[in-house]
mmCIF file of C-alpha atoms in Angstrom:
data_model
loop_
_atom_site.group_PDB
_atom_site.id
_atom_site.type_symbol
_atom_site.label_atom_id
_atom_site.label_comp_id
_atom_site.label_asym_id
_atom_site.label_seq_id
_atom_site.Cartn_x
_atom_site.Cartn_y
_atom_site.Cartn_z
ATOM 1 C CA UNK F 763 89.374 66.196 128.840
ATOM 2 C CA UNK F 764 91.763 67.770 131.255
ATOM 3 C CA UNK F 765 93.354 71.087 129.550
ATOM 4 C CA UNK F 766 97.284 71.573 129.683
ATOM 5 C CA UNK F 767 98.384 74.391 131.589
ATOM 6 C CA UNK F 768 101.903 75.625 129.380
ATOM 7 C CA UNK F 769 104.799 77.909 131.258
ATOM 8 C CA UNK F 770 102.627 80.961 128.778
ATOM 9 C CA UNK F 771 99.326 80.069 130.635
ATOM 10 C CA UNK F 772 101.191 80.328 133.686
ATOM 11 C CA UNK F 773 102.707 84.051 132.513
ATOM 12 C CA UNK F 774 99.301 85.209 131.967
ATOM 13 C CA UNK F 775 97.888 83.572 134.961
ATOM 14 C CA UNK F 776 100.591 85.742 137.016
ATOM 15 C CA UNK F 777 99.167 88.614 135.352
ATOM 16 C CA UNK F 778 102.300 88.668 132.562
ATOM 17 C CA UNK F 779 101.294 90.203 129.156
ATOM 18 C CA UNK F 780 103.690 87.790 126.653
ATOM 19 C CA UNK F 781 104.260 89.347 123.450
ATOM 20 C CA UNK F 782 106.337 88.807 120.257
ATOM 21 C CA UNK F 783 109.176 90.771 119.672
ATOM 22 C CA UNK F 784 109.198 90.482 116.036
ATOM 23 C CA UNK F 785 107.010 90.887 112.843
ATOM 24 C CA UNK F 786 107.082 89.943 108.654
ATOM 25 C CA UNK F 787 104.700 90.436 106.274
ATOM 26 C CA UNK F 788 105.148 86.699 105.790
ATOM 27 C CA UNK F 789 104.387 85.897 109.010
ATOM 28 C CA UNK F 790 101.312 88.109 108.624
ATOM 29 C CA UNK F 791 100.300 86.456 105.627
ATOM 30 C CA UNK F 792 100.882 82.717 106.445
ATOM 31 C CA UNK F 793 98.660 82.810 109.719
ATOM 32 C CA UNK F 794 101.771 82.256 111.648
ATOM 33 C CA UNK F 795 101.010 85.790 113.495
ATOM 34 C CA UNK F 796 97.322 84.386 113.989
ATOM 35 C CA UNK F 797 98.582 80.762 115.566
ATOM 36 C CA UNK F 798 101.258 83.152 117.751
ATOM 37 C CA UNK F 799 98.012 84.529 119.398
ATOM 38 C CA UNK F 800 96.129 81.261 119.890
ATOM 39 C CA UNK F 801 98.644 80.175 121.583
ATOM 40 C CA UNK F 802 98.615 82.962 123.880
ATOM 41 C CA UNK F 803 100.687 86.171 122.369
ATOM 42 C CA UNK F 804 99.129 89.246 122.797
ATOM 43 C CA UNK F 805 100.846 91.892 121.923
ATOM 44 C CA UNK F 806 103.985 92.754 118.859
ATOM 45 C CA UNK F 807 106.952 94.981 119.185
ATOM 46 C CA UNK F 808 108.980 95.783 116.308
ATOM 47 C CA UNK F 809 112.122 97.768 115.677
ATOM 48 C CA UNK F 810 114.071 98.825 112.350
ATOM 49 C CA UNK F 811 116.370 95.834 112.670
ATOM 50 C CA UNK F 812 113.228 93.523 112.826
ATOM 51 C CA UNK F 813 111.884 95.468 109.634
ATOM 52 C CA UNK F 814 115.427 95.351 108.109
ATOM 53 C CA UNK F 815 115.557 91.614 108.460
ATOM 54 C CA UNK F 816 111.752 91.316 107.505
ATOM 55 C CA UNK F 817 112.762 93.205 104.259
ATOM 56 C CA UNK F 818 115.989 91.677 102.915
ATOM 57 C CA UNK F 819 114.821 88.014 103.763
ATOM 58 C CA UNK F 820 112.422 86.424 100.762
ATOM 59 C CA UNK F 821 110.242 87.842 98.160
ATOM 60 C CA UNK F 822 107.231 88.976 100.633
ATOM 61 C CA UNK F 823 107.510 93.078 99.720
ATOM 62 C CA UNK F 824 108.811 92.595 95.774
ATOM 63 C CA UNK F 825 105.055 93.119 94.765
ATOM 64 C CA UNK F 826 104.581 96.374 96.675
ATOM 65 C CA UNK F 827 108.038 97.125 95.708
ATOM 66 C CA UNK F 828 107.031 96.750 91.914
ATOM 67 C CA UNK F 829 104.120 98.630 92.828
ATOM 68 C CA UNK F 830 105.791 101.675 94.445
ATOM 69 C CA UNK F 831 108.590 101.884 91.751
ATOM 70 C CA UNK F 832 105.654 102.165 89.547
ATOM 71 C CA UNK F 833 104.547 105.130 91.324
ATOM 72 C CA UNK F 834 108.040 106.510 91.288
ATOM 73 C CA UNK F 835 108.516 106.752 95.529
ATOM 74 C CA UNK F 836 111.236 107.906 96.959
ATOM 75 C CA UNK F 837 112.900 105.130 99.058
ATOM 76 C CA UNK F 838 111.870 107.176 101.933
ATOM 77 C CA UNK F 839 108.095 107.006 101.460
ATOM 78 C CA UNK F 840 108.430 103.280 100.378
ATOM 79 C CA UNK F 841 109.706 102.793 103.686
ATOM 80 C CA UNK F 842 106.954 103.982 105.273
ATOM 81 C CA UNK F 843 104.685 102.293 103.112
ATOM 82 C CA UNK F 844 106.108 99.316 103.868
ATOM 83 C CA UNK F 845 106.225 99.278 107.237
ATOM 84 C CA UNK F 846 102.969 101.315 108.373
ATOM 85 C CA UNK F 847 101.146 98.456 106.074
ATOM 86 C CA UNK F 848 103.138 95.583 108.051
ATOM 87 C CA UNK F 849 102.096 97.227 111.213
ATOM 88 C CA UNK F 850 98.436 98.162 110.211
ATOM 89 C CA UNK F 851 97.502 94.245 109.134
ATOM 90 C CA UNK F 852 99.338 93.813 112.359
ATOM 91 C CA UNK F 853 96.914 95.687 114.466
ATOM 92 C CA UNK F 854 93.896 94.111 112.720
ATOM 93 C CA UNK F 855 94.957 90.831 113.251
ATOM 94 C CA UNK F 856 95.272 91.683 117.100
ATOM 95 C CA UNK F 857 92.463 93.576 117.125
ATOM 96 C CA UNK F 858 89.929 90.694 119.133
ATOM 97 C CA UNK F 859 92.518 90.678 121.709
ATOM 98 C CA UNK F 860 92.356 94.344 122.132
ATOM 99 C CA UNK F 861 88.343 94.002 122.169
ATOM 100 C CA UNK F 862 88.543 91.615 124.771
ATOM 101 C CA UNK F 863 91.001 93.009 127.151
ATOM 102 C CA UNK F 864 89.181 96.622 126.598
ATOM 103 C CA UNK F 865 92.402 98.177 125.149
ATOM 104 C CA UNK F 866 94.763 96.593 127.824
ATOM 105 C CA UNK F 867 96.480 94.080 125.145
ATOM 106 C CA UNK F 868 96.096 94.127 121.348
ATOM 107 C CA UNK F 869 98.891 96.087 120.765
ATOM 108 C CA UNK F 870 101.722 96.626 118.144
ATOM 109 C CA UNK F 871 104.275 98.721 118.297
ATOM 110 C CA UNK F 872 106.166 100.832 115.265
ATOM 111 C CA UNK F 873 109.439 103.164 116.011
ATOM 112 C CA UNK F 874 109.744 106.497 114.963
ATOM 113 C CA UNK F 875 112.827 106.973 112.694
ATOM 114 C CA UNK F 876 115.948 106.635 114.925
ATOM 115 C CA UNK F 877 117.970 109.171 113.293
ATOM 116 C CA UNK F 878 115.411 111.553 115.357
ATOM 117 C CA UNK F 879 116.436 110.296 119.074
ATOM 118 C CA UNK F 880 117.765 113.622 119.716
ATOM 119 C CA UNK F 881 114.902 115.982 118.013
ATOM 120 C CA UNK F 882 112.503 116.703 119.702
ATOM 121 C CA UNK F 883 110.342 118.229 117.714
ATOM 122 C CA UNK F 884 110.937 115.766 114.985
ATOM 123 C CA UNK F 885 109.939 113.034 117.245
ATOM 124 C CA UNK F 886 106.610 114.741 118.322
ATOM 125 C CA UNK F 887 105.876 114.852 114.168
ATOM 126 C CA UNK F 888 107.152 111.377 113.300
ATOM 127 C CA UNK F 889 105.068 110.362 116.025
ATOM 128 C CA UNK F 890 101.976 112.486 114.378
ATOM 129 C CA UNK F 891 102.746 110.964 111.131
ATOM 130 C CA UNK F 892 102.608 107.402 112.568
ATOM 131 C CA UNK F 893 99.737 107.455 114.201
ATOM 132 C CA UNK F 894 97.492 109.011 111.283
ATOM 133 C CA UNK F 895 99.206 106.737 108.735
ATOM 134 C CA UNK F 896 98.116 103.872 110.712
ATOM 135 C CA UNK F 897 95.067 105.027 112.226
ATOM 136 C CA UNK F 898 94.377 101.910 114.324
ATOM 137 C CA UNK F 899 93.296 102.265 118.289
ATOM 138 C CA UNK F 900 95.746 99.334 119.508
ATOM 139 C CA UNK F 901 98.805 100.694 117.882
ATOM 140 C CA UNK F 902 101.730 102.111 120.083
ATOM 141 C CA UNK F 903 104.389 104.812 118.850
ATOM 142 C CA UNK F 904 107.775 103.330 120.299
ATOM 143 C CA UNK F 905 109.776 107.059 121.065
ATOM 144 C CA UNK F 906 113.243 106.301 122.752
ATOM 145 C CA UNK F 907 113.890 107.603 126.205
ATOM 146 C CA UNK F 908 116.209 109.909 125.334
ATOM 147 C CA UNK F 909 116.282 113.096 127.286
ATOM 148 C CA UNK F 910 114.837 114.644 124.202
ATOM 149 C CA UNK F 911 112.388 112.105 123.474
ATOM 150 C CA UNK F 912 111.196 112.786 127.458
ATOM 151 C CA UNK F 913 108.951 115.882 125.743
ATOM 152 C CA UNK F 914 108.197 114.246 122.914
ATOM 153 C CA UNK F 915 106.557 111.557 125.193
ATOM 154 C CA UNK F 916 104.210 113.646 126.892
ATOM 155 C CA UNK F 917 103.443 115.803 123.631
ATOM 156 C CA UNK F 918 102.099 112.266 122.121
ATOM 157 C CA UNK F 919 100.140 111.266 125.321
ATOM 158 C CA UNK F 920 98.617 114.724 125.737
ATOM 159 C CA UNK F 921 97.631 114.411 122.126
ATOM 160 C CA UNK F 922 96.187 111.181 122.837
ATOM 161 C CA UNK F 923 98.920 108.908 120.914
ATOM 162 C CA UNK F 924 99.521 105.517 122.438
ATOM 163 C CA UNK F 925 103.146 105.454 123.283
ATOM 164 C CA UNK F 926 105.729 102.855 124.287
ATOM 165 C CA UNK F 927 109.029 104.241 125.256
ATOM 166 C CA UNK F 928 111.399 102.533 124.172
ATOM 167 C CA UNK F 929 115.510 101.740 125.339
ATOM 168 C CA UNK F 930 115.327 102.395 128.871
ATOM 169 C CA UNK F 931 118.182 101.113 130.325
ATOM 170 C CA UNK F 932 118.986 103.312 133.855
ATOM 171 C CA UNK F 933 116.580 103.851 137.135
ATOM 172 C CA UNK F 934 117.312 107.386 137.192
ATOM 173 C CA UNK F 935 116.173 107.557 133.260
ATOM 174 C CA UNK F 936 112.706 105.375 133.960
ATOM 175 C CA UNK F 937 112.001 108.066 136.583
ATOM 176 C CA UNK F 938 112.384 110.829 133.828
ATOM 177 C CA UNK F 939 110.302 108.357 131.929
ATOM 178 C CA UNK F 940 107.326 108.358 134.445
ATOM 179 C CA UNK F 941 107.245 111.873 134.964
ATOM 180 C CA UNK F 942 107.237 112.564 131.480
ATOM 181 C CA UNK F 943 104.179 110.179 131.368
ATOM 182 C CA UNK F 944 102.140 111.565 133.736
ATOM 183 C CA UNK F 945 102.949 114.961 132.676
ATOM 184 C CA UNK F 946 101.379 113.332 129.270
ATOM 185 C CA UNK F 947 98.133 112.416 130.442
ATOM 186 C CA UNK F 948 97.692 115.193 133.329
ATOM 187 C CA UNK F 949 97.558 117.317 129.681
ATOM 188 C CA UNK F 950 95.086 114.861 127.844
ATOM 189 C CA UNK F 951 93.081 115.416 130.868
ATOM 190 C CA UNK F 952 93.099 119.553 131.091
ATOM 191 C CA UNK F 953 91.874 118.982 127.331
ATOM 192 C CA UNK F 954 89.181 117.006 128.157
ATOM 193 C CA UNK F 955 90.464 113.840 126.148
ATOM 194 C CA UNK F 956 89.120 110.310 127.028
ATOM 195 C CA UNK F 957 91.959 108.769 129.440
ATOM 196 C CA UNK F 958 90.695 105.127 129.110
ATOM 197 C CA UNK F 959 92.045 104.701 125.458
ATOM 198 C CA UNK F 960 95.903 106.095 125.963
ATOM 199 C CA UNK F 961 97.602 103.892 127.084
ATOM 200 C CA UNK F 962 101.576 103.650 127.471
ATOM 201 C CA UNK F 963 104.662 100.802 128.232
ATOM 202 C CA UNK F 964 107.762 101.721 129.204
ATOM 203 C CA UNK F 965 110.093 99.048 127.688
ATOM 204 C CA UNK F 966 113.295 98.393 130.322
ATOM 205 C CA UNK F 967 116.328 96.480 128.869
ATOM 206 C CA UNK F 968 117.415 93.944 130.746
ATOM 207 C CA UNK F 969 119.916 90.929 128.919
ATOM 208 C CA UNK F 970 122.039 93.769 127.718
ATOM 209 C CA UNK F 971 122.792 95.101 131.129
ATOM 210 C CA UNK F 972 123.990 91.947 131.830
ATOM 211 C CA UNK F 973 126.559 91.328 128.214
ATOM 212 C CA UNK F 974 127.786 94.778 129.087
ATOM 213 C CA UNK F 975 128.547 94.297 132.644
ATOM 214 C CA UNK F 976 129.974 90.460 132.945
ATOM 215 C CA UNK F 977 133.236 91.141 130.721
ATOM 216 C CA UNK F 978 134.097 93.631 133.067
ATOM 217 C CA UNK F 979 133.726 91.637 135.993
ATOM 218 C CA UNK F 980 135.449 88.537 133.996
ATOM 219 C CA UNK F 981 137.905 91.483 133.620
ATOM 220 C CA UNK F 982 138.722 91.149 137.498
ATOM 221 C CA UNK F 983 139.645 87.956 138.272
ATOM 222 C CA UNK F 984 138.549 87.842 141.476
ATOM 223 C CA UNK F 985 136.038 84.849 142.658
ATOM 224 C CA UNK F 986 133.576 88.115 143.811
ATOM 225 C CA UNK F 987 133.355 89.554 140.406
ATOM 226 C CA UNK F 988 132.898 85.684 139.136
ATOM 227 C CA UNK F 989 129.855 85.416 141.584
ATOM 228 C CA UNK F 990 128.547 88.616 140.714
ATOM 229 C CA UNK F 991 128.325 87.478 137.017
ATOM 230 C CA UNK F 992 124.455 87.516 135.551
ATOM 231 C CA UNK F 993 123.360 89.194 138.314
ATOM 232 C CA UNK F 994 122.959 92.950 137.773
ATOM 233 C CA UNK F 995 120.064 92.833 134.751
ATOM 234 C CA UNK F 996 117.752 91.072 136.372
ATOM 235 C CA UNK F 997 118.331 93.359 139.916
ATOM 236 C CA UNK F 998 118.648 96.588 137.840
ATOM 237 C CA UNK F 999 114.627 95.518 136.629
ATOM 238 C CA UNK F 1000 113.676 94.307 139.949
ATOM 239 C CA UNK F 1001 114.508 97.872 141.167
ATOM 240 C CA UNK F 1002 112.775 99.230 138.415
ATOM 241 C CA UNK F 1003 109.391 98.028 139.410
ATOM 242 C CA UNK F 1004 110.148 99.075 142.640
ATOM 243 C CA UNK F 1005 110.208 102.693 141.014
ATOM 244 C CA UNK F 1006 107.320 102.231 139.424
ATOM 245 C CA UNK F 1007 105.310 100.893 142.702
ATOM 246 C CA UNK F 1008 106.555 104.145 144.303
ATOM 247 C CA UNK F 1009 104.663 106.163 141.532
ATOM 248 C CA UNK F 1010 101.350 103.762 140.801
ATOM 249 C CA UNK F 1011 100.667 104.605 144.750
ATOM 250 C CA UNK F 1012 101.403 108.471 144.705
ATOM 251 C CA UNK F 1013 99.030 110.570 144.915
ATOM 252 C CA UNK F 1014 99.701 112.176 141.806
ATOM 253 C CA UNK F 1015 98.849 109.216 139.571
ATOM 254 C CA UNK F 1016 95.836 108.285 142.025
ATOM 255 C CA UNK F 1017 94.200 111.292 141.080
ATOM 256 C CA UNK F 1018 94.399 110.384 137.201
ATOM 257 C CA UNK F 1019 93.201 106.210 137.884
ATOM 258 C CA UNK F 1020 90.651 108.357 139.465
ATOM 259 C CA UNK F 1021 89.747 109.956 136.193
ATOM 260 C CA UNK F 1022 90.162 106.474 133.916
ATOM 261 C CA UNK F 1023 93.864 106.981 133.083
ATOM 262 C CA UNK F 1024 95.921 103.417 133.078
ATOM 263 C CA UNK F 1025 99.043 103.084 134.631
ATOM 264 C CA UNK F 1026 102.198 102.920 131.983
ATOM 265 C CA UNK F 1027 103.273 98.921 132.658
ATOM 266 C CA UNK F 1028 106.895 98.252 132.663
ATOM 267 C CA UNK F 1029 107.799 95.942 129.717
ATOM 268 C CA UNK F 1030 110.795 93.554 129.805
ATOM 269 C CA UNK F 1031 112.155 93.744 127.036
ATOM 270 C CA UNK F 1032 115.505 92.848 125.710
ATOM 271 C CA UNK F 1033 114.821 89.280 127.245
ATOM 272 C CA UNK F 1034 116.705 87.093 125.216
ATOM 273 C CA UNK F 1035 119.766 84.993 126.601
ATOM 274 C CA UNK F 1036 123.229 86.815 124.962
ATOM 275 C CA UNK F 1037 125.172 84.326 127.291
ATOM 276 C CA UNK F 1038 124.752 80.671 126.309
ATOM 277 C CA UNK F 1039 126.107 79.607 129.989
ATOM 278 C CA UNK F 1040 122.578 80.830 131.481
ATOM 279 C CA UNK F 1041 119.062 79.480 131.236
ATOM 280 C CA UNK F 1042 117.293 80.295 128.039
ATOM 281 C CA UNK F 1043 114.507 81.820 129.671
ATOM 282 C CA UNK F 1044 116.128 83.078 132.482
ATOM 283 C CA UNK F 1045 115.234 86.872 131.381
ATOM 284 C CA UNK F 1046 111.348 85.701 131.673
ATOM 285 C CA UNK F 1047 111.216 83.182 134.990
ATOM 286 C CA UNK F 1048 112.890 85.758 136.860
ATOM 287 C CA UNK F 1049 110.818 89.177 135.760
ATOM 288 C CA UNK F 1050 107.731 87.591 136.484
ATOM 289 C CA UNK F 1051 104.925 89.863 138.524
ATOM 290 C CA UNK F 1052 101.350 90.804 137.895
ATOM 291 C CA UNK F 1053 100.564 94.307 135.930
ATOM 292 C CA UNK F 1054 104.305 93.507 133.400
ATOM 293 C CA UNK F 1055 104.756 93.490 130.082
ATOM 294 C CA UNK F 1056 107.317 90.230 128.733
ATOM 295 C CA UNK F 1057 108.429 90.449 125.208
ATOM 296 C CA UNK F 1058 110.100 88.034 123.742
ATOM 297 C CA UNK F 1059 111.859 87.346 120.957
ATOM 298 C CA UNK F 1060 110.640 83.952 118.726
ATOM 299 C CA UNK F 1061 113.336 81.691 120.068
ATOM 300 C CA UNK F 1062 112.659 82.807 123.677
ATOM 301 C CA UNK F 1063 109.180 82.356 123.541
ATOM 302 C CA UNK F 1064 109.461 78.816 122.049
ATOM 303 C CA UNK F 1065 111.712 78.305 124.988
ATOM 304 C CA UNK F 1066 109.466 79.265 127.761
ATOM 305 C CA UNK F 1067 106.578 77.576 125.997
ATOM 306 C CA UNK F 1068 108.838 74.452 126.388
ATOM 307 C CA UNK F 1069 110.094 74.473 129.543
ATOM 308 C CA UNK F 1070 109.793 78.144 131.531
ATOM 309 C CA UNK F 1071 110.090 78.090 135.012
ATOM 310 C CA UNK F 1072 107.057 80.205 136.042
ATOM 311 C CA UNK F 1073 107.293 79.617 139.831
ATOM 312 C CA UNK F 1074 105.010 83.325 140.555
ATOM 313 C CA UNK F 1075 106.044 85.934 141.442
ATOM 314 C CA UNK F 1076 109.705 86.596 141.247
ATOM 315 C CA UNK F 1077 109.926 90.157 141.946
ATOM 316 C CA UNK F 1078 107.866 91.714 144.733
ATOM 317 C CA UNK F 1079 110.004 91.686 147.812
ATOM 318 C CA UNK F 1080 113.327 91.326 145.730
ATOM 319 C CA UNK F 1081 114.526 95.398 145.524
ATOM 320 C CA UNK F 1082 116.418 95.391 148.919
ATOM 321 C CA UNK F 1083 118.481 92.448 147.804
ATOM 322 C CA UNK F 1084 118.677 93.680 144.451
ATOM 323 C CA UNK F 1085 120.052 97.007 145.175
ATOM 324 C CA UNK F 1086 122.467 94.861 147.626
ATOM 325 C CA UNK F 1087 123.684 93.546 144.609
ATOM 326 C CA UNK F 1088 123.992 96.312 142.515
ATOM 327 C CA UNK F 1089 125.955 98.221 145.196
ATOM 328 C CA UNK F 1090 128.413 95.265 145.408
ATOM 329 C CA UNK F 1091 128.982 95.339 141.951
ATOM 330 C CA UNK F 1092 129.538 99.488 142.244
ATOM 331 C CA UNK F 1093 132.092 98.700 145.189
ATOM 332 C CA UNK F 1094 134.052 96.827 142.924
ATOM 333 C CA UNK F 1095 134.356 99.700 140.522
ATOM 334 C CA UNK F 1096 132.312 99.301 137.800
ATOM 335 C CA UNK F 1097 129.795 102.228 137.523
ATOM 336 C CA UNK F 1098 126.750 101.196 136.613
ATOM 337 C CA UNK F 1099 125.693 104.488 135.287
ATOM 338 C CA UNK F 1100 128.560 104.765 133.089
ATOM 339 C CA UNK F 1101 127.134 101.051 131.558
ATOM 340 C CA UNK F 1102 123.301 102.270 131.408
ATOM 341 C CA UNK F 1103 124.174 105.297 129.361
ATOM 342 C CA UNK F 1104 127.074 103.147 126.686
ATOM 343 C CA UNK F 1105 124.027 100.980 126.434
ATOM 344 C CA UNK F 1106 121.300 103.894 125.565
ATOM 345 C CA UNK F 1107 124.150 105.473 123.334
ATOM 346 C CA UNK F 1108 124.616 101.804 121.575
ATOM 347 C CA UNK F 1109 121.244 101.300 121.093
ATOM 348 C CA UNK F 1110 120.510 104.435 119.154
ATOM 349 C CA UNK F 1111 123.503 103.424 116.744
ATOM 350 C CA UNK F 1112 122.374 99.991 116.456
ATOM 351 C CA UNK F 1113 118.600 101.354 115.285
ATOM 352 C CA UNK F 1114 120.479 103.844 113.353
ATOM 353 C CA UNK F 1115 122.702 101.019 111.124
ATOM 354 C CA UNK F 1116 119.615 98.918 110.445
ATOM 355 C CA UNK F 1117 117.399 101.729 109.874
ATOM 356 C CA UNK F 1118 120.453 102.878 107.151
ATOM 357 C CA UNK F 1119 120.219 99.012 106.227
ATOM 358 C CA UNK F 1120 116.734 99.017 105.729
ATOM 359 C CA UNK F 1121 116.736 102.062 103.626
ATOM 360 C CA UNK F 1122 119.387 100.652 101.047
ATOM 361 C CA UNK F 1123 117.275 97.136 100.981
ATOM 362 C CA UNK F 1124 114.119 99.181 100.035
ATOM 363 C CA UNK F 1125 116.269 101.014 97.464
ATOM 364 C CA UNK F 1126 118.080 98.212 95.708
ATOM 365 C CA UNK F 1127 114.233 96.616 95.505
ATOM 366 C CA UNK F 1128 112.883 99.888 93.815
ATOM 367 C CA UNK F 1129 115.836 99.722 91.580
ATOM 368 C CA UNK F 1130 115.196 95.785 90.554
ATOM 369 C CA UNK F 1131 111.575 96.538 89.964
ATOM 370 C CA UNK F 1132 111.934 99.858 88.123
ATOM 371 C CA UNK F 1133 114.993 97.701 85.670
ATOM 372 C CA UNK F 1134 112.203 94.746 85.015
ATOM 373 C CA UNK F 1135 109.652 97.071 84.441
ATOM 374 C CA UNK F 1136 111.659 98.918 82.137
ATOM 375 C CA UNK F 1137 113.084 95.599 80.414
ATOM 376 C CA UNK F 1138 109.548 94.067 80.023
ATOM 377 C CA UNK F 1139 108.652 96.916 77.793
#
C-alpha cells in the first residue's frame, strides 16, 4: 500500500516542528490531544486566553471546581491548580514524542502570570513555581520578552528551566532575546548543569505584524502602499532567522554546541490568517525552513493538513529582499518600530484581560460549587 504524504509530513520532512496552539482538559480527556499527535503534532503552546476559553466553555473543570471549593482555595490557587494539571496530563501525553526525539519535541508550554511582564524578579519565581508544580522534563515556561523578562530568561536557563519566550515581535528585541539565552546557558554551564536537557524557543509573531501594519498602508491610498499590503510579517520573520543564523554560527554559541547545549529554535507563532483576503495558511507555506518551530492554531492546522503549500524551503536566501521590503514600507512613513513595540504593549494587555477573565470564571465556579454544596446539606 502506497502511504500518503499530507502538507504536515511535508513540514516535518523540511525539518518544521508543527505544534498546536491550544489545549482543554476536554481535549485531553477525549483522546483528541492523542489523535492531534498521530497525526503528526508534536508539541502544545498555551496562553491565558486559551485557558480562559478552556475554562468558561462546558462542564470539563466543575468536578475539580467542586473539589477545590471543598478545600476552601482561593481563586488564585485554583487557578493554578487548574491549569498546572491541564498542562501536566499535557506533558504525559507528549511524553513518547519527547522520548523519541531525545528532548527536541514533546513539549508544552504554560505562561507565567502576565500581570508580571514587567517584574523581574516575580517572573524568575513564577517561573520557579511552574516548573516544580509541574515537574515534567518536556515542559517549557513561556516568559514574555519584555526587557524585564530578558533577566528573568537567563535566571530560568541557568537554573536549568526549559523556557520559551514568548511575544517577540521586533529584530532588535529577538537579539536581546538571544543574548539573554546564551547568557542563560553559558551560567548552567559554569554550574556544571547538564546542557542537553534545557532547551529554549523563542516564539516570533508574525500575522499580527501584518493586521497592524496594512490599515496604515490602506490609510495611504497610494497603489505602493496597496502592493506593499501582507508583506511586512512574513519579511520581518524571514529577517529574523537571518538573526538567528548570525548567532547559531558565532563563535560564542559554538563553544556551548560544543559542550551539548541546543540552539533556541525560532517558533512562528501567531500564524493564523487575521485577513480573510489571504491564503489560510499563508503564515505556514511561507515560514517554512529546517531547525523552526510552526504553531498553529486548530483551524490553521486543519488548513494546512488540507491543502498547505509546502514547496521547501521558503526562507533561506529571502533576508536581502525582505529587508528591501521592509525599508520600502519605512520610506513610506510607517515606522516599523513604533508597530513592533504597540504590538508587544497590546499583547501584554490582551494576556492581562483574559488572565483577569480567567480568574473571575474560576471564581464564579468556586462560588456555584461552594452554593450546591451548601444547598445539598
Amino acid at each position: 500500500m502506497t502511504s500518503i504524504t499530507t502538507p504536515l509530513h511535508a513540514l516535518r520532512d523540511a525539518g518544521v516542528a508543527v505544534w498546536l496552539d491550544d489545549l482543554s482538559r476536554q481535549r485531553i480527556a477525549s483522546g483528541g490531544l492523542s489523535d492531534l499527535v498521530a497525526r503528526g503534532v508534536v508539541g502544545i503552546t498555551t496562553n491565558p486566553t486559551i485557558f480562559a476559553s478552556a475554562v468558561s466553555q462546558g462542564d470539563a473543570y466543575d468536578a475539580q471546581l467542586r473539589t477545590l471549593a471543598a478545600d476552601g482555595a482561593a481563586v488564585e490557587e485554583a487557578v493554578l491548580r487548574i491549569t498546572t494539571d491541564d498542562v501536566r496530563d499535557a506533558c504525559d501525553v507528549l511524553r513518547p514524542v519527547y522520548d523519541a526525539t531525545d528532548g527536541l519535541d514533546g513539549r508544552v508550554s504554560i505562561e507565567v502570570d502576565p500581570r508580571l511582564a514587567r517584574d523581574t524578579a516575580a517572573t524568575i519565581a513564577s517561573a520557579e513555581t511552574l516548573w516544580s508544580e509541574i515537574e515534567r522534563p518536556n515542559l517549557f515556561i513561556k516568559i514574555p520578552a519584555t526587557v524585564e523578562g530578558l533577566p528573568a530568561i537567563t535566571a530560568a536557563l541557568a537554573q536549568g528551566i526549559s523556557v520559551n519566550v514568548t511575544l517577540i515581535f521586533s529584530l532588535q528585541r529577538y537579539r536581546a532575546v538571544l543574548e539573554a539565552f546564551l547568557d542563560g546557558i553559558e551560567q548552567a554551564h559554569a554550574a556544571g548543569l547538564d546542557l542537553a536537557p534545557i532547551t529554549s524557543v523563542a516564539s516570533f509573531f508574525v500575522s499580527r505584524v501584518d493586521a497592524a501594519i496594512d490599515p496604515r498602508l490602506d490609510a495611504l491610498g497610494t497603489e505602493e502602499a496597496a502592493a506593499l499590503r501582507g508583506t511586512a510579517a512574513i519579511a520581518n520573520a524571514r529577517l529574523a532567522w537571518g538573526v538567528y543564523q548570525d548567532v547559531v554560527t558565532g563563535e560564542r554559541w559554538q563553544a556551548l554546541a560544543a559542550a551539548g547545549a541546543r540552539p533556541q529554535r525560532p517558533l512562528w507563532a501567531s500564524t493564523g490568517v487575521k485577513d480573510p483576503a489571504y491564503p489560510d495558511t499563508r503564515y505556514v507555506d511561507e515560514l517554512v525552513v529546517a531547525g523552526t518551530v510552526n504553531t498553529m492554531p486548530e483551524k490553521t492546522l486543519d488548513a494546512v493538513a488540507d491543502h498547505g503549500n509546502v514547496r521547501g524551503d521558503t526562507v533561506s536566501g529571502t533576508q536581502d529582499a525582505s529587508a528591501a521590503l521592509l525599508d520600502r514600507i519605512e520610506a513610506l512613513g510607517i515606522s516599523v518600530d513604533d508597530v513592533t513595540e504597540h504590538l508587544e504593549t497590546e499583547g501584554l494587555q490582551k494576556f492581562e484581560v483574559s488572565w483577569t477573565e480567567l480568574l473571575g470564571t474560576v471564581e464564579a465556579g468556586l462560588a456555584r460549587a461552594a452554593d450546591a454544596a451548601e444547598a445539598s446539606r
